[in-house]
Short mmCIF file of C-alpha atoms in Angstrom, two decimals:
data_model
loop_
_atom_site.label_atom_id
_atom_site.label_comp_id
_atom_site.label_asym_id
_atom_site.label_seq_id
_atom_site.Cartn_x
_atom_site.Cartn_y
_atom_site.Cartn_z
CA MET A 1 -19.22 1.74 33.33
CA SER A 2 -16.46 -0.09 31.54
CA LYS A 3 -12.89 1.84 31.37
CA GLU A 4 -13.66 1.13 27.89
CA SER A 5 -17.01 2.62 27.87
CA ARG A 6 -16.26 5.54 30.15
CA MET A 7 -12.98 6.46 27.59
CA ASN A 8 -15.53 6.40 24.44
CA ALA A 9 -17.40 8.72 25.92
CA LYS A 10 -15.35 10.59 27.51
CA LYS A 11 -14.06 11.00 23.40
CA THR A 12 -18.02 12.27 22.38
CA LYS A 13 -17.72 14.39 24.94
CA GLN A 14 -14.73 16.29 24.25
CA LYS A 15 -15.90 17.36 21.07
CA TYR A 16 -13.77 20.89 20.78
CA ARG A 17 -10.19 18.52 21.60
CA HIS A 18 -8.68 17.22 18.36
CA LYS A 19 -7.63 13.61 18.28
CA ALA A 20 -6.72 11.07 15.68
CA THR A 21 -10.45 8.83 15.43
CA ARG A 22 -13.30 6.66 13.28
CA ALA A 23 -15.53 9.70 12.98
CA ARG A 24 -13.62 11.40 10.82
CA LEU A 25 -15.36 13.48 8.97
CA LEU A 26 -16.88 15.09 12.40
CA LYS A 27 -13.21 16.09 12.77
CA ILE A 28 -13.43 18.34 9.85
CA ILE A 29 -16.55 20.39 11.34
CA VAL A 30 -15.81 21.20 14.73
CA PRO A 31 -13.27 23.12 15.93
CA ILE A 32 -9.83 21.63 16.99
CA ALA A 33 -8.10 21.58 20.73
CA ILE A 34 -5.27 20.19 22.36
CA ALA A 35 -3.14 19.19 25.07
CA VAL A 36 -0.34 19.75 22.62
CA VAL A 37 3.21 20.15 25.43
CA ALA A 38 1.60 17.30 27.02
CA LEU A 39 1.16 15.42 23.94
CA LEU A 40 4.42 15.97 22.79
CA ILE A 41 6.37 15.50 26.05
CA ILE A 42 4.79 12.12 25.47
CA ILE A 43 5.58 11.39 21.90
CA ARG A 44 8.73 12.34 22.44
CA GLU A 45 9.63 9.84 25.59
CA VAL A 46 8.54 6.34 24.20
CA ASN A 47 9.40 4.40 21.27
CA VAL A 48 6.83 3.99 18.72
CA TYR A 49 3.83 0.97 18.57
CA SER A 50 5.73 -0.95 21.67
CA ASP A 51 4.06 -2.58 24.16
CA ASN A 52 4.45 0.20 26.92
CA HIS A 53 5.20 3.15 25.57
CA PRO A 54 3.44 3.97 22.21
CA THR A 55 3.60 6.69 20.29
CA ALA A 56 1.66 8.33 16.89
CA ASP A 57 2.78 10.02 14.16
CA TYR A 58 -0.63 11.39 11.62
CA SER A 59 1.35 11.91 8.98
CA LYS A 60 2.42 8.92 8.38
CA GLY A 61 1.48 7.20 4.93
CA LEU A 62 0.60 10.53 3.54
CA THR A 63 2.53 12.87 0.83
CA SER A 64 3.39 15.98 1.77
CA ALA A 65 -0.53 17.12 -0.62
CA GLY A 66 -2.60 14.98 1.59
CA LEU A 67 -3.03 11.87 -0.65
CA ILE A 68 -2.89 8.14 0.52
CA GLU A 69 0.67 6.71 -0.69
CA GLY A 70 -0.20 4.03 -2.95
CA PHE A 71 -3.59 4.14 -3.23
CA ASP A 72 -5.49 4.51 -6.72
CA SER A 73 -9.31 4.11 -7.09
CA SER A 74 -9.20 0.14 -7.60
CA MET A 75 -8.67 0.21 -4.32
CA VAL A 76 -12.51 0.69 -3.39
CA ASN A 77 -15.39 0.15 -5.09
CA LEU A 78 -17.07 3.38 -4.82
CA CYS A 79 -20.78 4.09 -4.37
CA ASP A 80 -22.84 6.93 -6.32
CA TYR A 81 -22.26 10.00 -3.96
CA THR A 82 -23.74 11.25 -6.24
CA LYS A 83 -27.39 11.22 -4.83
CA ILE A 84 -27.36 11.50 -0.91
CA ASP A 85 -30.67 11.90 0.45
CA VAL A 86 -30.54 13.53 3.77
CA ALA A 87 -34.21 14.45 5.86
CA LEU A 88 -34.27 17.35 7.25
CA ALA A 89 -36.05 16.37 9.99
CA ASP A 90 -33.02 13.83 11.09
CA ILE A 91 -30.28 16.75 11.51
CA THR A 92 -33.02 19.15 13.10
CA ALA A 93 -33.04 20.43 16.38
CA THR A 94 -35.79 19.44 18.40
CA ASP A 95 -36.68 22.36 21.20
CA GLU A 96 -36.24 19.61 23.79
CA TYR A 97 -32.45 18.59 22.67
CA VAL A 98 -31.79 22.53 22.65
CA GLN A 99 -32.95 23.22 26.33
CA SER A 100 -31.99 19.73 27.45
CA GLN A 101 -28.08 21.03 26.55
CA ILE A 102 -28.92 24.55 27.99
CA ASP A 103 -30.06 22.83 31.32
CA ASP A 104 -26.97 20.47 31.12
CA ALA A 105 -25.28 23.54 31.55
CA LEU A 106 -26.95 25.35 33.63
CA ALA A 107 -26.02 22.43 36.03
CA GLN A 108 -22.40 22.47 35.19
CA HIS A 109 -22.40 26.11 36.32
CA SER A 110 -24.22 25.59 39.36
CA THR A 111 -23.55 25.81 43.15
CA LEU A 112 -24.08 23.40 46.01
CA VAL A 113 -25.57 25.16 48.80
CA SER A 114 -25.08 23.22 52.03
CA ASP A 115 -26.07 25.57 54.61
CA GLU A 116 -28.24 24.09 57.08
CA GLY A 117 -31.90 25.32 56.93
CA THR A 118 -31.57 25.98 53.09
CA GLU A 119 -34.67 24.78 52.12
CA ALA A 120 -35.51 22.23 48.55
CA TYR A 121 -38.00 24.31 46.29
CA VAL A 122 -40.09 23.06 43.58
CA ASN A 123 -38.29 21.84 40.64
CA SER A 124 -35.01 22.26 42.59
CA THR A 125 -31.98 20.17 42.33
CA VAL A 126 -30.70 19.37 45.18
CA SER A 127 -27.82 16.86 46.75
CA ILE A 128 -29.63 13.62 49.01
CA ASP A 129 -28.89 10.68 50.57
CA TYR A 130 -31.60 7.86 49.92
CA GLN A 131 -32.41 4.27 50.08
CA ILE A 132 -35.03 3.26 49.07
CA TYR A 133 -37.15 0.26 50.42
CA VAL A 134 -40.34 -2.02 48.29
CA ASP A 135 -42.11 -4.08 50.55
CA ASP A 136 -40.16 -3.28 53.49
CA GLU A 137 -36.72 -4.64 51.30
CA ALA A 138 -34.25 -2.64 49.84
CA TYR A 139 -34.87 -2.28 46.85
CA GLY A 140 -31.03 -1.22 44.42
CA ASP A 141 -28.03 0.00 46.64
CA PRO A 142 -28.48 3.11 48.91
CA ALA A 143 -27.28 6.09 47.29
CA THR A 144 -24.45 9.14 49.02
CA ASP A 145 -24.78 12.50 47.30
CA ALA A 146 -26.90 11.80 44.55
CA ARG A 147 -28.45 14.69 42.08
CA VAL A 148 -31.48 15.47 41.25
CA ASN A 149 -33.71 17.55 39.64
CA LEU A 150 -37.20 17.97 41.53
CA VAL A 151 -38.31 18.72 38.48
CA ASP A 152 -38.41 15.63 35.90
CA ASP A 153 -39.26 13.20 39.89
CA SER A 154 -37.81 10.51 37.84
CA LEU A 155 -36.76 8.71 41.00
CA VAL A 156 -39.56 7.17 42.48
CA PRO A 157 -43.06 9.45 41.28
CA GLY A 158 -44.62 11.67 44.04
CA LEU A 159 -40.89 12.05 45.73
CA SER A 160 -39.69 15.05 44.72
CA SER A 161 -43.07 16.76 45.82
CA GLN A 162 -41.96 15.37 49.55
CA ILE A 163 -38.74 16.65 48.94
CA ALA A 164 -39.83 19.85 48.41
CA GLY A 165 -40.56 22.05 52.29
CA MET A 166 -37.80 20.46 53.58
CA LYS A 167 -34.25 22.29 54.87
CA VAL A 168 -30.22 20.96 54.37
CA GLY A 169 -29.32 18.38 57.05
CA GLU A 170 -33.75 17.25 57.86
CA SER A 171 -34.24 13.64 57.14
CA LYS A 172 -36.75 11.79 57.00
CA THR A 173 -38.77 9.04 55.48
CA ALA A 174 -41.45 9.17 52.59
CA GLU A 175 -43.89 6.71 52.46
CA ILE A 176 -45.26 6.63 48.68
CA TYR A 177 -48.32 4.90 46.95
CA VAL A 178 -47.26 4.17 42.96
CA SER A 179 -50.48 4.01 40.84
CA GLU A 180 -50.18 0.53 39.38
CA ASP A 181 -50.33 1.92 35.93
CA TYR A 182 -46.42 3.27 36.13
CA ALA A 183 -44.79 2.26 34.13
CA GLY A 184 -41.90 3.97 34.98
CA ASN A 185 -40.90 0.93 36.90
CA ALA A 186 -42.60 -2.36 37.60
CA PRO A 187 -41.72 -3.41 40.74
CA TYR A 188 -43.07 0.47 42.18
CA ALA A 189 -46.38 -0.26 40.29
CA GLY A 190 -49.61 -0.64 43.13
CA LYS A 191 -47.23 -0.50 46.12
CA ILE A 192 -45.98 1.48 48.50
CA VAL A 193 -42.81 2.83 48.50
CA LYS A 194 -40.73 4.11 50.94
CA VAL A 195 -37.48 6.40 50.71
CA ASP A 196 -35.45 7.14 53.40
CA VAL A 197 -33.58 10.61 52.36
CA THR A 198 -31.43 13.40 53.87
CA LEU A 199 -31.21 16.82 52.37
CA LYS A 200 -27.76 17.47 51.38
CA GLY A 201 -27.92 20.12 49.71
CA VAL A 202 -29.54 22.19 47.00
CA TYR A 203 -28.09 23.16 43.82
CA ASP A 204 -28.03 27.04 43.47
CA THR A 205 -28.78 27.32 39.33
CA PRO A 206 -27.56 30.66 37.92
CA GLU A 207 -30.39 32.15 35.15
CA PHE A 208 -29.94 31.06 31.71
CA ASN A 209 -28.74 34.84 30.00
CA ASP A 210 -26.82 36.85 27.94
CA GLU A 211 -24.65 37.61 30.93
CA PHE A 212 -24.27 34.17 31.65
CA VAL A 213 -23.65 32.94 27.66
CA THR A 214 -20.82 35.94 27.63
CA THR A 215 -19.28 34.06 30.65
CA ASN A 216 -19.15 30.72 30.43
CA TYR A 217 -19.59 30.21 26.41
CA GLY A 218 -18.53 33.25 25.20
CA SER A 219 -16.39 31.81 21.70
CA PHE A 220 -19.51 30.26 20.69
CA ALA A 221 -22.38 33.26 21.15
CA THR A 222 -22.70 36.37 23.58
CA THR A 223 -26.30 36.48 23.69
CA ALA A 224 -28.59 33.11 24.94
CA ASP A 225 -30.41 33.39 22.18
CA GLY A 226 -27.41 33.51 20.03
CA TYR A 227 -26.11 30.10 21.88
CA ARG A 228 -29.29 28.95 21.38
CA GLN A 229 -28.90 29.65 17.38
CA TYR A 230 -25.40 27.93 18.04
CA LEU A 231 -26.78 24.74 19.58
CA LYS A 232 -29.21 24.36 17.27
CA ASP A 233 -26.84 25.31 14.05
CA SER A 234 -24.23 22.48 15.93
CA TYR A 235 -26.46 20.05 15.93
CA TYR A 236 -26.90 20.61 12.23
CA LYS A 237 -24.11 20.36 11.05
CA ASN A 238 -23.00 17.49 13.31
CA ASN A 239 -25.72 15.69 12.67
CA LEU A 240 -25.70 16.53 8.34
CA ALA A 241 -22.18 15.33 8.30
CA SER A 242 -23.29 11.84 9.94
CA LYS A 243 -25.65 11.27 7.79
CA VAL A 244 -23.02 11.99 4.55
CA GLN A 245 -20.52 9.29 6.32
CA ALA A 246 -23.02 6.63 7.24
CA TYR A 247 -23.96 7.20 3.36
CA ILE A 248 -20.53 6.99 1.35
CA SER A 249 -19.59 4.72 4.76
CA ASP A 250 -22.78 2.28 4.22
CA ASN A 251 -22.43 1.32 0.63
CA SER A 252 -19.10 1.69 -0.70
CA SER A 253 -16.38 -0.79 -0.27
CA VAL A 254 -13.08 -2.02 0.20
CA VAL A 255 -10.73 -3.92 -2.32
CA THR A 256 -7.52 -3.77 -0.38
CA TYR A 257 -5.62 -1.84 1.85
CA PRO A 258 -2.57 0.08 2.01
CA ASP A 259 -0.76 -1.21 4.51
CA LYS A 260 1.88 1.47 5.45
CA TYR A 261 -1.53 3.97 6.15
CA LEU A 262 -2.91 1.42 7.49
CA LYS A 263 -0.54 0.58 9.72
CA ALA A 264 0.06 4.01 10.79
CA SER A 265 -3.61 4.71 12.23
CA ALA A 266 -3.88 1.62 13.82
CA GLN A 267 -0.28 2.32 15.55
CA ASN A 268 -2.05 6.07 16.37
CA GLU A 269 -5.03 4.30 17.53
CA TYR A 270 -3.36 2.54 19.81
CA PHE A 271 -1.42 5.85 20.59
CA GLN A 272 -5.10 6.95 21.73
CA TYR A 273 -5.61 3.87 24.42
CA TYR A 274 -1.92 5.00 26.32
CA TYR A 275 -2.56 8.42 25.88
CA TYR A 276 -6.21 7.74 28.03
CA PHE A 277 -4.15 5.46 29.93
CA LEU A 278 -1.46 8.06 31.19
CA SER A 279 -4.39 10.57 31.82
CA TYR A 280 -6.12 8.53 34.08
CA LYS A 281 -3.92 6.01 35.87
CA SER A 282 -3.41 7.10 38.42
CA TYR A 283 -7.54 6.96 39.50
CA SER A 284 -6.80 3.02 38.94
CA ASN A 285 -5.69 0.58 40.87
CA ALA A 286 -3.78 -1.44 37.38
CA LYS A 287 -0.52 -3.05 37.15
CA ASN A 288 -0.24 -1.33 33.00
CA MET A 289 -2.64 -0.14 30.62
CA PHE A 290 -3.38 -3.61 29.98
CA ASP A 291 -4.72 -4.35 32.85
CA TYR A 292 -6.89 -1.33 33.40
CA TYR A 293 -8.71 -1.93 30.00
CA GLY A 294 -9.00 -5.71 31.12
CA MET A 295 -7.70 -7.01 27.23
CA THR A 296 -4.94 -8.03 26.54
CA LYS A 297 -2.21 -7.09 24.26
CA ASP A 298 -3.16 -9.15 21.08
CA GLU A 299 -7.33 -8.54 22.03
CA LEU A 300 -6.24 -4.23 21.89
CA LYS A 301 -4.34 -4.50 18.83
CA GLU A 302 -7.00 -6.58 17.28
CA LYS A 303 -9.48 -3.44 18.77
CA CYS A 304 -6.90 -1.19 17.51
CA ASP A 305 -6.44 -2.57 14.16
CA GLU A 306 -10.31 -2.68 13.45
CA ALA A 307 -11.08 0.68 14.29
CA ALA A 308 -7.87 1.68 11.81
CA LYS A 309 -9.95 0.26 8.71
CA THR A 310 -12.54 1.78 10.08
CA SER A 311 -10.99 5.14 9.54
CA VAL A 312 -8.52 4.10 6.93
CA ALA A 313 -11.64 2.98 4.05
CA PHE A 314 -13.37 6.38 4.68
CA ALA A 315 -9.97 8.41 3.56
CA MET A 316 -10.16 6.22 1.01
CA TYR A 317 -13.91 7.38 -0.10
CA MET A 318 -13.35 10.62 0.02
CA GLN A 319 -9.33 10.01 -1.71
CA ALA A 320 -11.39 8.84 -4.28
CA ILE A 321 -14.20 11.56 -4.44
CA TYR A 322 -11.14 14.61 -4.73
CA GLU A 323 -9.43 12.81 -7.24
CA LYS A 324 -12.93 11.67 -9.38
CA GLU A 325 -14.17 15.29 -8.58
CA GLY A 326 -10.82 16.95 -9.82
CA LEU A 327 -10.77 19.01 -6.51
CA SER A 328 -7.76 20.90 -5.50
CA PHE A 329 -5.98 23.46 -3.16
CA THR A 330 -3.48 26.18 -3.68
CA ASP A 331 -0.81 26.37 -0.16
CA GLU A 332 -2.63 29.69 0.96
CA GLU A 333 -5.89 27.79 1.22
CA LEU A 334 -4.34 25.11 2.90
CA LYS A 335 -2.01 27.58 4.97
CA ASP A 336 -5.31 29.47 6.46
CA TYR A 337 -7.55 25.96 7.31
CA ILE A 338 -4.82 24.88 9.34
CA THR A 339 -4.87 28.27 11.49
CA SER A 340 -8.58 28.74 11.33
CA THR A 341 -9.59 25.25 12.63
CA TYR A 342 -6.37 24.56 15.25
CA THR A 343 -7.27 25.99 18.07
CA ALA A 344 -4.57 27.61 18.90
CA GLY A 345 -3.97 30.03 15.13
CA ASP A 346 -0.25 29.20 15.51
CA TYR A 347 0.51 27.26 12.08
CA ASP A 348 4.25 25.79 12.93
CA ALA A 349 2.78 24.01 16.65
CA ALA A 350 0.03 22.71 14.51
CA LEU A 351 2.17 20.88 12.40
CA GLU A 352 4.59 20.12 14.79
CA ALA A 353 1.42 18.73 16.83
CA TYR A 354 0.67 16.63 13.70
CA ASN A 355 3.76 15.15 12.57
CA GLY A 356 4.26 17.69 9.70
CA ILE A 357 1.50 19.27 6.91
CA ASN A 358 0.97 15.73 5.49
CA TYR A 359 -1.62 15.15 8.04
CA TRP A 360 -3.96 18.93 7.79
CA ALA A 361 -4.00 18.72 4.24
CA GLN A 362 -5.84 14.73 4.18
CA GLN A 363 -8.24 16.71 6.76
CA TYR A 364 -8.58 19.43 4.00
CA ILE A 365 -9.20 17.10 1.66
CA GLU A 366 -11.67 15.70 3.80
CA GLN A 367 -13.48 18.98 3.84
CA LEU A 368 -13.41 19.88 0.77
CA VAL A 369 -15.25 16.83 -0.25
CA TYR A 370 -17.16 17.67 2.43
CA ASN A 371 -18.55 20.92 1.43
CA HIS A 372 -18.93 19.43 -2.09
CA LEU A 373 -20.66 16.68 -1.87
CA VAL A 374 -22.93 19.14 0.05
CA GLU A 375 -23.32 21.76 -2.49
CA ASN A 376 -23.80 19.49 -4.80
CA TYR A 377 -25.20 16.08 -4.16
CA VAL A 378 -27.06 16.17 -1.48
CA ASN A 379 -30.86 15.47 -1.31
CA PHE A 380 -32.79 17.71 1.34
CA ILE A 381 -35.82 16.29 2.47
#
């Protein structure tokens, strides 16, 4: 996986860490958390949008009321947002999805037991070294300390049953005939596959119960059933937001962009790349940020400019709806929103982290518009 792909994957996984990304609507419905001290240190030490030391200003180009400077409704062709159809099946979590999230949570909190003599059991998760052979030729590279779930038997069909019963430190060569109708991996079908395997350890997976949830996910739920419901609710909210965002973005268009806000947004996108580079440069031999991402300075800036156009366009659509629908808010409502959304709950720290009230006011506008659309114009089918 490329460094850029890892960056994007990390952004997705860190859904409770607030940042200026393209998915603006998703930001308004999930908790916000950020390493404020580290962020502020970086911002104070660097110069604006320079090649090596970019910084961010999330309030630049916005008024204190959260409106885009220089924007008016003629700058966009706004879709008919009063008829948004959303299929419930598309935003409702399946039992399989919920269980997969629980399995992932248990895996994250499991511990590897590598004591010699520890036995792998049916349906356990193990750590193994292995090499696969097809027609007596090595198939793929050898794997070391691979984490394998014996439940799904996805590595080679039938291998899990041969690993079950092995003890830590034991090695064997498993010979498995793979049925001709096996569709999972064509080179295996109809052949005898050999696997040299060494059992390195067996993962001790905790039980999913109230105690596990309270200890590890107490900010979301205190019971197993409560955490299941939290997963379902989060899936519903996030996917509903995605559907609404996609409808508005796909059916609206920009006539002209507000220059100041577009430039500031591109700068913020650029900073995200720099911030990620700073976090992980110690694990790389890259000479600089551009070497790290495998792009020239111009290529990276072009990528940031395109991302900024996407996020700014959506902000413009939301502001157009906000103004057309005559929505508004009070200073007290905005303050309550900030303290309830910002993880630390510190109003002054939130303003400092995002360069003032402007950014937060815009986020609240998007929240109000989203709520208004769901309550009045989304038709669930």
